[in-house]
Amino acid sequence: MTSTDSAQQPAARDPWDLPDVSDLVVGVLGGTGDQGRGLAYRLARAGQKVIIGSRAAERARTAAGELGHGVEGAENAECARRSDVVIVAVPWDGHAKTLESLRDELTGKLVVDCVNPLGFDKKGAYALKPDEGSAAEQAAALLPESRVAAAFHHLSAVLLQDPEIGEIDTDVMVLGEERADVEIVQALAGRIAGMRGVFAGRLRNAHQVESLVANLISVNRRYKAHAGLRVTDV
Ligand SMILES: NC(=O)c1ccc[n+]([C@@H]2O[C@H](COP(=O)([O-])OP(=O)(O)OC[C@H]3O[C@@H](n4cnc5c(N)ncnc54)[C@H](OP(=O)(O)O)[C@@H]3O)[C@@H](O)[C@H]2O)c1
């Protein structure tokens, strides 16, 4: 490359140069459940301001009080309104209805979907295939005025909620359309001790990431484990 070429080429960006997200307020819809509580606990323990949401404000306030670390509780709509980043941690059954009902409150927000559409039968867990392709793509279709990303699918809520565990040994695959949004979510994941957020593609590839949880459930059952994932060589 000549010196003229290098003057014209922007320097390659360091993919680990992530933004400071410490001032962002994180909301968790369905934050009274295992996954929501676990994420809220870990993020708040790392110093993030967190508001957990519920269909019933009182349930959210009770759960928030149990979590400590300054976590607040509110009805889902208020949680969405007051947050910069909103994690969706409701069951797949309630996903579409919850997001449709919060479209106004979620306008302009960074919405992070961690929902795994799964079915269970006597052979174990299996992946469902949403009409839109994935839960994350359903969120993007229902929330055209929001910025939708997907992450936190492969975490064990048991480990997240255990105060005796200092570090969670896992990577978090982060998917999204806008690099700036993906990097915010990577940075949030990176605030939790032991975790890294790793970019894993656009939302059209969310189905595989959501589905992989069915495999992890099989691993957990066979080995009596709370398995996590590491992406090597990055
Ligand atoms: N558990 C895990 O280890 C794990 C790991 C990764 C990802 N996830 C994903 O995270 C999501 C939540 O998992 P979870 O185990 O925490 O589920 P959960 O406990 O069954 O549900 C979470 C919360 O969602 C609310 N909720 C229940 N039914 C609802 C409905 N029909 N519409 C709206 N809200 C409803 C409830 O809160 P209120 O009654 O207070 O509103 C509940 O506490 C799931 O989509 C799952 O795939 C879970």
PDB file of C-alpha atoms and ligand atoms in Angstrom:
ATOM      1  CA  MET A   1       0.000   0.000   0.000  1.00  0.00           C
ATOM      2  CA  THR A   2       1.397   3.448  -0.877  1.00  0.00           C
ATOM      3  CA  SER A   3       1.341   6.347   1.535  1.00  0.00           C
ATOM      4  CA  THR A   4      -1.406   7.914  -0.622  1.00  0.00           C
ATOM      5  CA  ASP A   5      -3.513   4.751  -0.309  1.00  0.00           C
ATOM      6  CA  SER A   6      -3.095   4.623   3.438  1.00  0.00           C
ATOM      7  CA  ALA A   7      -4.068   8.279   3.731  1.00  0.00           C
ATOM      8  CA  GLN A   8      -7.338   7.482   1.960  1.00  0.00           C
ATOM      9  CA  GLN A   9      -8.144   4.261   3.853  1.00  0.00           C
ATOM     10  CA  PRO A  10      -9.745   4.687   7.257  1.00  0.00           C
ATOM     11  CA  ALA A  11      -7.727   2.832   9.898  1.00  0.00           C
ATOM     12  CA  ALA A  12      -9.260  -0.563  10.736  1.00  0.00           C
ATOM     13  CA  ARG A  13     -11.264  -0.196  13.924  1.00  0.00           C
ATOM     14  CA  ASP A  14     -10.366  -2.247  16.957  1.00  0.00           C
ATOM     15  CA  PRO A  15     -13.459  -4.466  17.443  1.00  0.00           C
ATOM     16  CA  TRP A  16     -12.814  -4.486  21.193  1.00  0.00           C
ATOM     17  CA  ASP A  17     -12.897  -0.703  21.424  1.00  0.00           C
ATOM     18  CA  LEU A  18     -16.393  -0.573  22.927  1.00  0.00           C
ATOM     19  CA  PRO A  19     -18.381   2.415  24.202  1.00  0.00           C
ATOM     20  CA  ASP A  20     -18.755   3.447  27.826  1.00  0.00           C
ATOM     21  CA  VAL A  21     -22.254   2.319  28.753  1.00  0.00           C
ATOM     22  CA  SER A  22     -22.032   2.912  32.487  1.00  0.00           C
ATOM     23  CA  ASP A  23     -24.568   5.768  32.410  1.00  0.00           C
ATOM     24  CA  LEU A  24     -27.267   3.888  30.504  1.00  0.00           C
ATOM     25  CA  VAL A  25     -30.414   2.778  32.281  1.00  0.00           C
ATOM     26  CA  VAL A  26     -31.243  -0.852  31.498  1.00  0.00           C
ATOM     27  CA  GLY A  27     -34.836  -2.066  31.706  1.00  0.00           C
ATOM     28  CA  VAL A  28     -35.810  -5.740  31.773  1.00  0.00           C
ATOM     29  CA  LEU A  29     -39.316  -6.664  30.587  1.00  0.00           C
ATOM     30  CA  GLY A  30     -40.411  -9.804  32.398  1.00  0.00           C
ATOM     31  CA  GLY A  31     -37.760  -8.965  34.961  1.00  0.00           C
ATOM     32  CA  THR A  32     -39.533 -10.916  37.703  1.00  0.00           C
ATOM     33  CA  GLY A  33     -38.651 -14.234  36.000  1.00  0.00           C
ATOM     34  CA  ASP A  34     -35.461 -16.248  36.372  1.00  0.00           C
ATOM     35  CA  GLN A  35     -33.641 -14.860  33.351  1.00  0.00           C
ATOM     36  CA  GLY A  36     -34.743 -11.268  33.980  1.00  0.00           C
ATOM     37  CA  ARG A  37     -33.816 -11.401  37.657  1.00  0.00           C
ATOM     38  CA  GLY A  38     -30.476 -12.965  36.835  1.00  0.00           C
ATOM     39  CA  LEU A  39     -29.537 -10.365  34.235  1.00  0.00           C
ATOM     40  CA  ALA A  40     -30.789  -7.527  36.423  1.00  0.00           C
ATOM     41  CA  TYR A  41     -28.770  -8.823  39.361  1.00  0.00           C
ATOM     42  CA  ARG A  42     -25.546  -9.207  37.374  1.00  0.00           C
ATOM     43  CA  LEU A  43     -25.802  -5.828  35.651  1.00  0.00           C
ATOM     44  CA  ALA A  44     -26.752  -4.002  38.838  1.00  0.00           C
ATOM     45  CA  ARG A  45     -23.948  -5.729  40.737  1.00  0.00           C
ATOM     46  CA  ALA A  46     -21.601  -4.371  38.043  1.00  0.00           C
ATOM     47  CA  GLY A  47     -22.867  -0.841  38.749  1.00  0.00           C
ATOM     48  CA  GLN A  48     -25.539  -0.473  36.024  1.00  0.00           C
ATOM     49  CA  LYS A  49     -28.801   1.299  36.812  1.00  0.00           C
ATOM     50  CA  VAL A  50     -31.488  -1.363  36.278  1.00  0.00           C
ATOM     51  CA  ILE A  51     -35.294  -1.268  36.316  1.00  0.00           C
ATOM     52  CA  ILE A  52     -37.156  -4.563  36.160  1.00  0.00           C
ATOM     53  CA  GLY A  53     -40.599  -4.640  34.590  1.00  0.00           C
ATOM     54  CA  SER A  54     -43.640  -6.790  35.207  1.00  0.00           C
ATOM     55  CA  ARG A  55     -47.272  -6.891  34.178  1.00  0.00           C
ATOM     56  CA  ALA A  56     -47.915  -5.951  37.817  1.00  0.00           C
ATOM     57  CA  ALA A  57     -45.961  -3.064  39.335  1.00  0.00           C
ATOM     58  CA  GLU A  58     -46.148  -4.546  42.824  1.00  0.00           C
ATOM     59  CA  ARG A  59     -44.562  -7.827  41.678  1.00  0.00           C
ATOM     60  CA  ALA A  60     -41.732  -5.872  40.077  1.00  0.00           C
ATOM     61  CA  ARG A  61     -41.136  -3.786  43.194  1.00  0.00           C
ATOM     62  CA  THR A  62     -41.050  -6.889  45.402  1.00  0.00           C
ATOM     63  CA  ALA A  63     -38.569  -8.652  43.105  1.00  0.00           C
ATOM     64  CA  ALA A  64     -36.447  -5.499  42.858  1.00  0.00           C
ATOM     65  CA  GLY A  65     -36.292  -5.255  46.639  1.00  0.00           C
ATOM     66  CA  GLU A  66     -35.041  -8.846  46.794  1.00  0.00           C
ATOM     67  CA  LEU A  67     -32.324  -8.155  44.205  1.00  0.00           C
ATOM     68  CA  GLY A  68     -30.903  -5.073  45.923  1.00  0.00           C
ATOM     69  CA  HIS A  69     -28.019  -3.167  44.285  1.00  0.00           C
ATOM     70  CA  GLY A  70     -30.376  -0.246  43.576  1.00  0.00           C
ATOM     71  CA  VAL A  71     -32.616  -2.250  41.233  1.00  0.00           C
ATOM     72  CA  GLU A  72     -36.045  -0.629  40.840  1.00  0.00           C
ATOM     73  CA  GLY A  73     -39.305  -2.260  39.828  1.00  0.00           C
ATOM     74  CA  ALA A  74     -42.127  -0.899  37.676  1.00  0.00           C
ATOM     75  CA  GLU A  75     -44.939  -1.981  35.418  1.00  0.00           C
ATOM     76  CA  ASN A  76     -43.514  -3.009  32.005  1.00  0.00           C
ATOM     77  CA  ALA A  77     -44.618   0.204  30.257  1.00  0.00           C
ATOM     78  CA  GLU A  78     -42.969   2.460  32.820  1.00  0.00           C
ATOM     79  CA  CYS A  79     -39.865   0.270  32.795  1.00  0.00           C
ATOM     80  CA  ALA A  80     -39.626   0.712  29.003  1.00  0.00           C
ATOM     81  CA  ARG A  81     -40.276   4.458  29.167  1.00  0.00           C
ATOM     82  CA  ARG A  82     -37.559   5.099  31.753  1.00  0.00           C
ATOM     83  CA  SER A  83     -34.856   2.915  30.191  1.00  0.00           C
ATOM     84  CA  ASP A  84     -32.301   3.542  27.435  1.00  0.00           C
ATOM     85  CA  VAL A  85     -31.779  -0.150  26.709  1.00  0.00           C
ATOM     86  CA  VAL A  86     -34.653  -2.598  27.177  1.00  0.00           C
ATOM     87  CA  ILE A  87     -34.008  -6.337  27.484  1.00  0.00           C
ATOM     88  CA  VAL A  88     -36.975  -8.537  26.551  1.00  0.00           C
ATOM     89  CA  ALA A  89     -37.092 -11.501  28.963  1.00  0.00           C
ATOM     90  CA  VAL A  90     -40.681 -12.710  28.694  1.00  0.00           C
ATOM     91  CA  PRO A  91     -41.663 -16.247  27.583  1.00  0.00           C
ATOM     92  CA  TRP A  92     -42.011 -16.820  23.826  1.00  0.00           C
ATOM     93  CA  ASP A  93     -45.780 -17.258  24.315  1.00  0.00           C
ATOM     94  CA  GLY A  94     -46.135 -13.664  25.495  1.00  0.00           C
ATOM     95  CA  HIS A  95     -43.477 -12.126  23.220  1.00  0.00           C
ATOM     96  CA  ALA A  96     -45.542 -10.655  20.382  1.00  0.00           C
ATOM     97  CA  LYS A  97     -48.347  -9.411  22.603  1.00  0.00           C
ATOM     98  CA  THR A  98     -45.952  -7.767  25.057  1.00  0.00           C
ATOM     99  CA  LEU A  99     -44.009  -5.935  22.351  1.00  0.00           C
ATOM    100  CA  GLU A 100     -47.124  -4.830  20.468  1.00  0.00           C
ATOM    101  CA  SER A 101     -48.530  -3.328  23.643  1.00  0.00           C
ATOM    102  CA  LEU A 102     -45.304  -1.379  24.319  1.00  0.00           C
ATOM    103  CA  ARG A 103     -44.642  -0.054  20.805  1.00  0.00           C
ATOM    104  CA  ASP A 104     -44.945   3.600  21.853  1.00  0.00           C
ATOM    105  CA  GLU A 105     -42.811   3.267  24.969  1.00  0.00           C
ATOM    106  CA  LEU A 106     -40.124   1.395  22.993  1.00  0.00           C
ATOM    107  CA  THR A 107     -39.903   3.933  20.174  1.00  0.00           C
ATOM    108  CA  GLY A 108     -36.280   5.009  19.723  1.00  0.00           C
ATOM    109  CA  LYS A 109     -35.028   2.575  22.371  1.00  0.00           C
ATOM    110  CA  LEU A 110     -32.422  -0.119  21.942  1.00  0.00           C
ATOM    111  CA  VAL A 111     -34.410  -3.329  22.454  1.00  0.00           C
ATOM    112  CA  VAL A 112     -32.363  -6.446  23.236  1.00  0.00           C
ATOM    113  CA  ASP A 113     -34.212  -9.698  22.702  1.00  0.00           C
ATOM    114  CA  CYS A 114     -33.036 -12.789  24.602  1.00  0.00           C
ATOM    115  CA  VAL A 115     -36.085 -14.940  23.919  1.00  0.00           C
ATOM    116  CA  ASN A 116     -35.574 -18.534  22.776  1.00  0.00           C
ATOM    117  CA  PRO A 117     -38.640 -19.967  21.018  1.00  0.00           C
ATOM    118  CA  LEU A 118     -38.566 -23.579  22.194  1.00  0.00           C
ATOM    119  CA  GLY A 119     -40.949 -26.475  22.426  1.00  0.00           C
ATOM    120  CA  PHE A 120     -40.668 -29.364  24.864  1.00  0.00           C
ATOM    121  CA  ASP A 121     -41.873 -32.948  24.500  1.00  0.00           C
ATOM    122  CA  LYS A 122     -40.842 -36.327  25.860  1.00  0.00           C
ATOM    123  CA  LYS A 123     -37.666 -36.235  23.743  1.00  0.00           C
ATOM    124  CA  GLY A 124     -36.609 -32.940  25.329  1.00  0.00           C
ATOM    125  CA  ALA A 125     -36.334 -29.373  24.036  1.00  0.00           C
ATOM    126  CA  TYR A 126     -36.550 -28.463  20.363  1.00  0.00           C
ATOM    127  CA  ALA A 127     -36.425 -25.203  18.419  1.00  0.00           C
ATOM    128  CA  LEU A 128     -39.602 -23.592  17.138  1.00  0.00           C
ATOM    129  CA  LYS A 129     -39.434 -21.642  13.873  1.00  0.00           C
ATOM    130  CA  PRO A 130     -41.284 -18.329  14.135  1.00  0.00           C
ATOM    131  CA  ASP A 131     -42.959 -17.048  10.945  1.00  0.00           C
ATOM    132  CA  GLU A 132     -40.619 -14.031  10.967  1.00  0.00           C
ATOM    133  CA  GLY A 133     -37.552 -16.341  11.214  1.00  0.00           C
ATOM    134  CA  SER A 134     -36.706 -15.771  14.874  1.00  0.00           C
ATOM    135  CA  ALA A 135     -37.926 -14.035  18.008  1.00  0.00           C
ATOM    136  CA  ALA A 136     -35.516 -11.179  17.284  1.00  0.00           C
ATOM    137  CA  GLU A 137     -36.869 -10.698  13.760  1.00  0.00           C
ATOM    138  CA  GLN A 138     -40.395 -10.782  15.139  1.00  0.00           C
ATOM    139  CA  ALA A 139     -39.384  -7.995  17.528  1.00  0.00           C
ATOM    140  CA  ALA A 140     -37.898  -5.986  14.652  1.00  0.00           C
ATOM    141  CA  ALA A 141     -41.072  -6.468  12.600  1.00  0.00           C
ATOM    142  CA  LEU A 142     -43.321  -5.408  15.487  1.00  0.00           C
ATOM    143  CA  LEU A 143     -41.133  -2.458  16.526  1.00  0.00           C
ATOM    144  CA  PRO A 144     -40.163  -0.583  13.353  1.00  0.00           C
ATOM    145  CA  GLU A 145     -39.376   2.567  15.352  1.00  0.00           C
ATOM    146  CA  SER A 146     -37.027   0.769  17.778  1.00  0.00           C
ATOM    147  CA  ARG A 147     -33.428  -0.419  17.323  1.00  0.00           C
ATOM    148  CA  VAL A 148     -33.531  -4.182  17.826  1.00  0.00           C
ATOM    149  CA  ALA A 149     -30.588  -6.365  18.798  1.00  0.00           C
ATOM    150  CA  ALA A 150     -30.427  -9.901  20.186  1.00  0.00           C
ATOM    151  CA  ALA A 151     -28.186 -11.273  22.953  1.00  0.00           C
ATOM    152  CA  PHE A 152     -27.984 -13.160  26.266  1.00  0.00           C
ATOM    153  CA  HIS A 153     -29.668 -16.336  24.887  1.00  0.00           C
ATOM    154  CA  HIS A 154     -27.218 -18.889  26.233  1.00  0.00           C
ATOM    155  CA  LEU A 155     -26.909 -17.829  29.848  1.00  0.00           C
ATOM    156  CA  SER A 156     -27.878 -19.971  32.788  1.00  0.00           C
ATOM    157  CA  ALA A 157     -30.370 -18.120  34.958  1.00  0.00           C
ATOM    158  CA  VAL A 158     -29.284 -20.362  37.834  1.00  0.00           C
ATOM    159  CA  LEU A 159     -25.689 -19.142  37.642  1.00  0.00           C
ATOM    160  CA  LEU A 160     -26.728 -15.525  37.040  1.00  0.00           C
ATOM    161  CA  GLN A 161     -28.831 -15.482  40.207  1.00  0.00           C
ATOM    162  CA  ASP A 162     -26.323 -17.207  42.492  1.00  0.00           C
ATOM    163  CA  PRO A 163     -24.659 -14.503  44.622  1.00  0.00           C
ATOM    164  CA  GLU A 164     -21.880 -16.941  45.566  1.00  0.00           C
ATOM    165  CA  ILE A 165     -20.673 -16.998  41.952  1.00  0.00           C
ATOM    166  CA  GLY A 166     -18.359 -14.087  41.213  1.00  0.00           C
ATOM    167  CA  GLU A 167     -17.688 -14.658  37.510  1.00  0.00           C
ATOM    168  CA  ILE A 168     -19.858 -16.143  34.785  1.00  0.00           C
ATOM    169  CA  ASP A 169     -17.543 -18.051  32.465  1.00  0.00           C
ATOM    170  CA  THR A 170     -19.172 -17.491  29.064  1.00  0.00           C
ATOM    171  CA  ASP A 171     -19.340 -15.399  25.910  1.00  0.00           C
ATOM    172  CA  VAL A 172     -22.507 -13.656  24.783  1.00  0.00           C
ATOM    173  CA  MET A 173     -23.341 -13.700  21.088  1.00  0.00           C
ATOM    174  CA  VAL A 174     -24.683 -10.296  20.050  1.00  0.00           C
ATOM    175  CA  LEU A 175     -26.622  -9.805  16.826  1.00  0.00           C
ATOM    176  CA  GLY A 176     -27.968  -6.674  15.232  1.00  0.00           C
ATOM    177  CA  GLU A 177     -28.144  -4.447  12.190  1.00  0.00           C
ATOM    178  CA  GLU A 178     -26.286  -1.349  13.438  1.00  0.00           C
ATOM    179  CA  ARG A 179     -22.701  -1.651  14.629  1.00  0.00           C
ATOM    180  CA  ALA A 180     -23.135   1.124  17.187  1.00  0.00           C
ATOM    181  CA  ASP A 181     -26.079  -0.687  18.783  1.00  0.00           C
ATOM    182  CA  VAL A 182     -24.319  -4.054  18.758  1.00  0.00           C
ATOM    183  CA  GLU A 183     -21.325  -2.465  20.460  1.00  0.00           C
ATOM    184  CA  ILE A 184     -23.500  -1.030  23.218  1.00  0.00           C
ATOM    185  CA  VAL A 185     -24.843  -4.518  23.931  1.00  0.00           C
ATOM    186  CA  GLN A 186     -21.345  -6.042  23.743  1.00  0.00           C
ATOM    187  CA  ALA A 187     -20.183  -3.455  26.253  1.00  0.00           C
ATOM    188  CA  LEU A 188     -23.098  -4.223  28.580  1.00  0.00           C
ATOM    189  CA  ALA A 189     -22.314  -7.942  28.463  1.00  0.00           C
ATOM    190  CA  GLY A 190     -18.680  -7.116  29.142  1.00  0.00           C
ATOM    191  CA  ARG A 191     -19.610  -5.345  32.364  1.00  0.00           C
ATOM    192  CA  ILE A 192     -20.607  -8.686  33.880  1.00  0.00           C
ATOM    193  CA  ALA A 193     -17.551 -10.337  35.420  1.00  0.00           C
ATOM    194  CA  GLY A 194     -16.329 -13.226  33.265  1.00  0.00           C
ATOM    195  CA  MET A 195     -18.394 -12.366  30.182  1.00  0.00           C
ATOM    196  CA  ARG A 196     -17.535 -10.990  26.767  1.00  0.00           C
ATOM    197  CA  GLY A 197     -20.005  -9.783  24.165  1.00  0.00           C
ATOM    198  CA  VAL A 198     -19.028 -11.073  20.707  1.00  0.00           C
ATOM    199  CA  PHE A 199     -20.600  -9.819  17.479  1.00  0.00           C
ATOM    200  CA  ALA A 200     -22.312 -12.796  15.818  1.00  0.00           C
ATOM    201  CA  GLY A 201     -24.068 -11.395  12.763  1.00  0.00           C
ATOM    202  CA  ARG A 202     -27.250  -9.735  11.684  1.00  0.00           C
ATOM    203  CA  LEU A 203     -30.740 -10.537  12.889  1.00  0.00           C
ATOM    204  CA  ARG A 204     -31.392 -12.882   9.957  1.00  0.00           C
ATOM    205  CA  ASN A 205     -28.977 -15.246  11.694  1.00  0.00           C
ATOM    206  CA  ALA A 206     -30.693 -15.045  15.088  1.00  0.00           C
ATOM    207  CA  HIS A 207     -32.653 -18.271  14.598  1.00  0.00           C
ATOM    208  CA  GLN A 208     -29.578 -20.492  14.946  1.00  0.00           C
ATOM    209  CA  VAL A 209     -28.465 -18.641  18.066  1.00  0.00           C
ATOM    210  CA  GLU A 210     -31.903 -18.902  19.675  1.00  0.00           C
ATOM    211  CA  SER A 211     -32.201 -22.567  18.643  1.00  0.00           C
ATOM    212  CA  LEU A 212     -28.834 -23.546  20.080  1.00  0.00           C
ATOM    213  CA  VAL A 213     -30.413 -23.331  23.520  1.00  0.00           C
ATOM    214  CA  ALA A 214     -32.218 -26.590  22.774  1.00  0.00           C
ATOM    215  CA  ASN A 215     -28.769 -28.193  22.391  1.00  0.00           C
ATOM    216  CA  LEU A 216     -27.504 -26.586  25.582  1.00  0.00           C
ATOM    217  CA  ILE A 217     -30.508 -27.934  27.474  1.00  0.00           C
ATOM    218  CA  SER A 218     -29.560 -31.426  26.232  1.00  0.00           C
ATOM    219  CA  VAL A 219     -25.981 -30.845  27.412  1.00  0.00           C
ATOM    220  CA  ASN A 220     -27.189 -29.657  30.799  1.00  0.00           C
ATOM    221  CA  ARG A 221     -29.448 -32.667  31.273  1.00  0.00           C
ATOM    222  CA  ARG A 222     -26.802 -35.228  30.332  1.00  0.00           C
ATOM    223  CA  TYR A 223     -23.940 -33.671  32.312  1.00  0.00           C
ATOM    224  CA  LYS A 224     -25.975 -32.083  35.136  1.00  0.00           C
ATOM    225  CA  ALA A 225     -24.393 -28.760  34.198  1.00  0.00           C
ATOM    226  CA  HIS A 226     -25.156 -25.114  33.497  1.00  0.00           C
ATOM    227  CA  ALA A 227     -23.232 -24.983  30.240  1.00  0.00           C
ATOM    228  CA  GLY A 228     -22.005 -21.766  28.665  1.00  0.00           C
ATOM    229  CA  LEU A 229     -20.294 -21.027  25.357  1.00  0.00           C
ATOM    230  CA  ARG A 230     -16.899 -19.618  24.401  1.00  0.00           C
ATOM    231  CA  VAL A 231     -16.025 -18.362  20.927  1.00  0.00           C
ATOM    232  CA  THR A 232     -12.342 -19.191  20.478  1.00  0.00           C
ATOM    233  CA  ASP A 233      -9.614 -17.283  18.614  1.00  0.00           C
ATOM    234  CA  VAL A 234     -11.273 -13.887  18.994  1.00  0.00           C
TER     235      VAL A 234
HETATM  236  N1  LIG B   1     -34.284 -19.126  32.168  1.00  0.00           N
HETATM  237  C1  LIG B   1     -33.171 -19.136  31.469  1.00  0.00           C
HETATM  238  O1  LIG B   1     -32.174 -19.736  31.892  1.00  0.00           O
HETATM  239  C2  LIG B   1     -33.062 -18.362  30.163  1.00  0.00           C
HETATM  240  C3  LIG B   1     -31.815 -18.191  29.566  1.00  0.00           C
HETATM  241  C4  LIG B   1     -31.714 -17.459  28.380  1.00  0.00           C
HETATM  242  C5  LIG B   1     -32.864 -16.929  27.801  1.00  0.00           C
HETATM  243  N2  LIG B   1     -34.071 -17.120  28.406  1.00  0.00           N
HETATM  244  C6  LIG B   1     -35.269 -16.544  27.776  1.00  0.00           C
HETATM  245  O2  LIG B   1     -35.721 -15.528  28.627  1.00  0.00           O
HETATM  246  C7  LIG B   1     -37.138 -15.485  28.639  1.00  0.00           C
HETATM  247  C8  LIG B   1     -37.632 -15.543  30.060  1.00  0.00           C
HETATM  248  O3  LIG B   1     -37.262 -16.774  30.638  1.00  0.00           O
HETATM  249  P1  LIG B   1     -37.671 -17.102  32.143  1.00  0.00           P
HETATM  250  O4  LIG B   1     -37.182 -18.446  32.434  1.00  0.00           O
HETATM  251  O5  LIG B   1     -37.265 -15.977  33.035  1.00  0.00           O
HETATM  252  O6  LIG B   1     -39.282 -17.120  31.979  1.00  0.00           O
HETATM  253  P2  LIG B   1     -40.455 -16.982  33.029  1.00  0.00           P
HETATM  254  O7  LIG B   1     -39.926 -16.946  34.410  1.00  0.00           O
HETATM  255  O8  LIG B   1     -41.473 -18.014  32.663  1.00  0.00           O
HETATM  256  O9  LIG B   1     -41.103 -15.564  32.634  1.00  0.00           O
HETATM  257  C9  LIG B   1     -40.483 -14.345  32.878  1.00  0.00           C
HETATM  258  C10 LIG B   1     -41.513 -13.318  33.310  1.00  0.00           C
HETATM  259  O10 LIG B   1     -42.344 -12.972  32.197  1.00  0.00           O
HETATM  260  C11 LIG B   1     -43.637 -12.609  32.657  1.00  0.00           C
HETATM  261  N3  LIG B   1     -44.630 -13.339  31.864  1.00  0.00           N
HETATM  262  C12 LIG B   1     -45.043 -14.633  32.003  1.00  0.00           C
HETATM  263  N4  LIG B   1     -45.947 -14.945  31.063  1.00  0.00           N
HETATM  264  C13 LIG B   1     -46.102 -13.829  30.310  1.00  0.00           C
HETATM  265  C14 LIG B   1     -46.914 -13.503  29.195  1.00  0.00           C
HETATM  266  N5  LIG B   1     -47.727 -14.412  28.635  1.00  0.00           N
HETATM  267  N6  LIG B   1     -46.849 -12.244  28.678  1.00  0.00           N
HETATM  268  C15 LIG B   1     -46.016 -11.320  29.236  1.00  0.00           C
HETATM  269  N7  LIG B   1     -45.223 -11.565  30.302  1.00  0.00           N
HETATM  270  C16 LIG B   1     -45.267 -12.805  30.824  1.00  0.00           C
HETATM  271  C17 LIG B   1     -43.717 -12.980  34.126  1.00  0.00           C
HETATM  272  O11 LIG B   1     -43.603 -11.763  34.855  1.00  0.00           O
HETATM  273  P3  LIG B   1     -44.874 -10.970  35.437  1.00  0.00           P
HETATM  274  O12 LIG B   1     -45.919 -12.017  35.761  1.00  0.00           O
HETATM  275  O13 LIG B   1     -44.314 -10.336  36.651  1.00  0.00           O
HETATM  276  O14 LIG B   1     -45.288 -10.029  34.360  1.00  0.00           O
HETATM  277  C18 LIG B   1     -42.477 -13.804  34.374  1.00  0.00           C
HETATM  278  O15 LIG B   1     -41.934 -13.619  35.657  1.00  0.00           O
HETATM  279  C19 LIG B   1     -37.630 -16.669  27.803  1.00  0.00           C
HETATM  280  O16 LIG B   1     -38.077 -16.213  26.549  1.00  0.00           O
HETATM  281  C20 LIG B   1     -36.404 -17.539  27.644  1.00  0.00           C
HETATM  282  O17 LIG B   1     -36.369 -18.185  26.373  1.00  0.00           O
HETATM  283  C21 LIG B   1     -34.191 -17.817  29.576  1.00  0.00           C
END
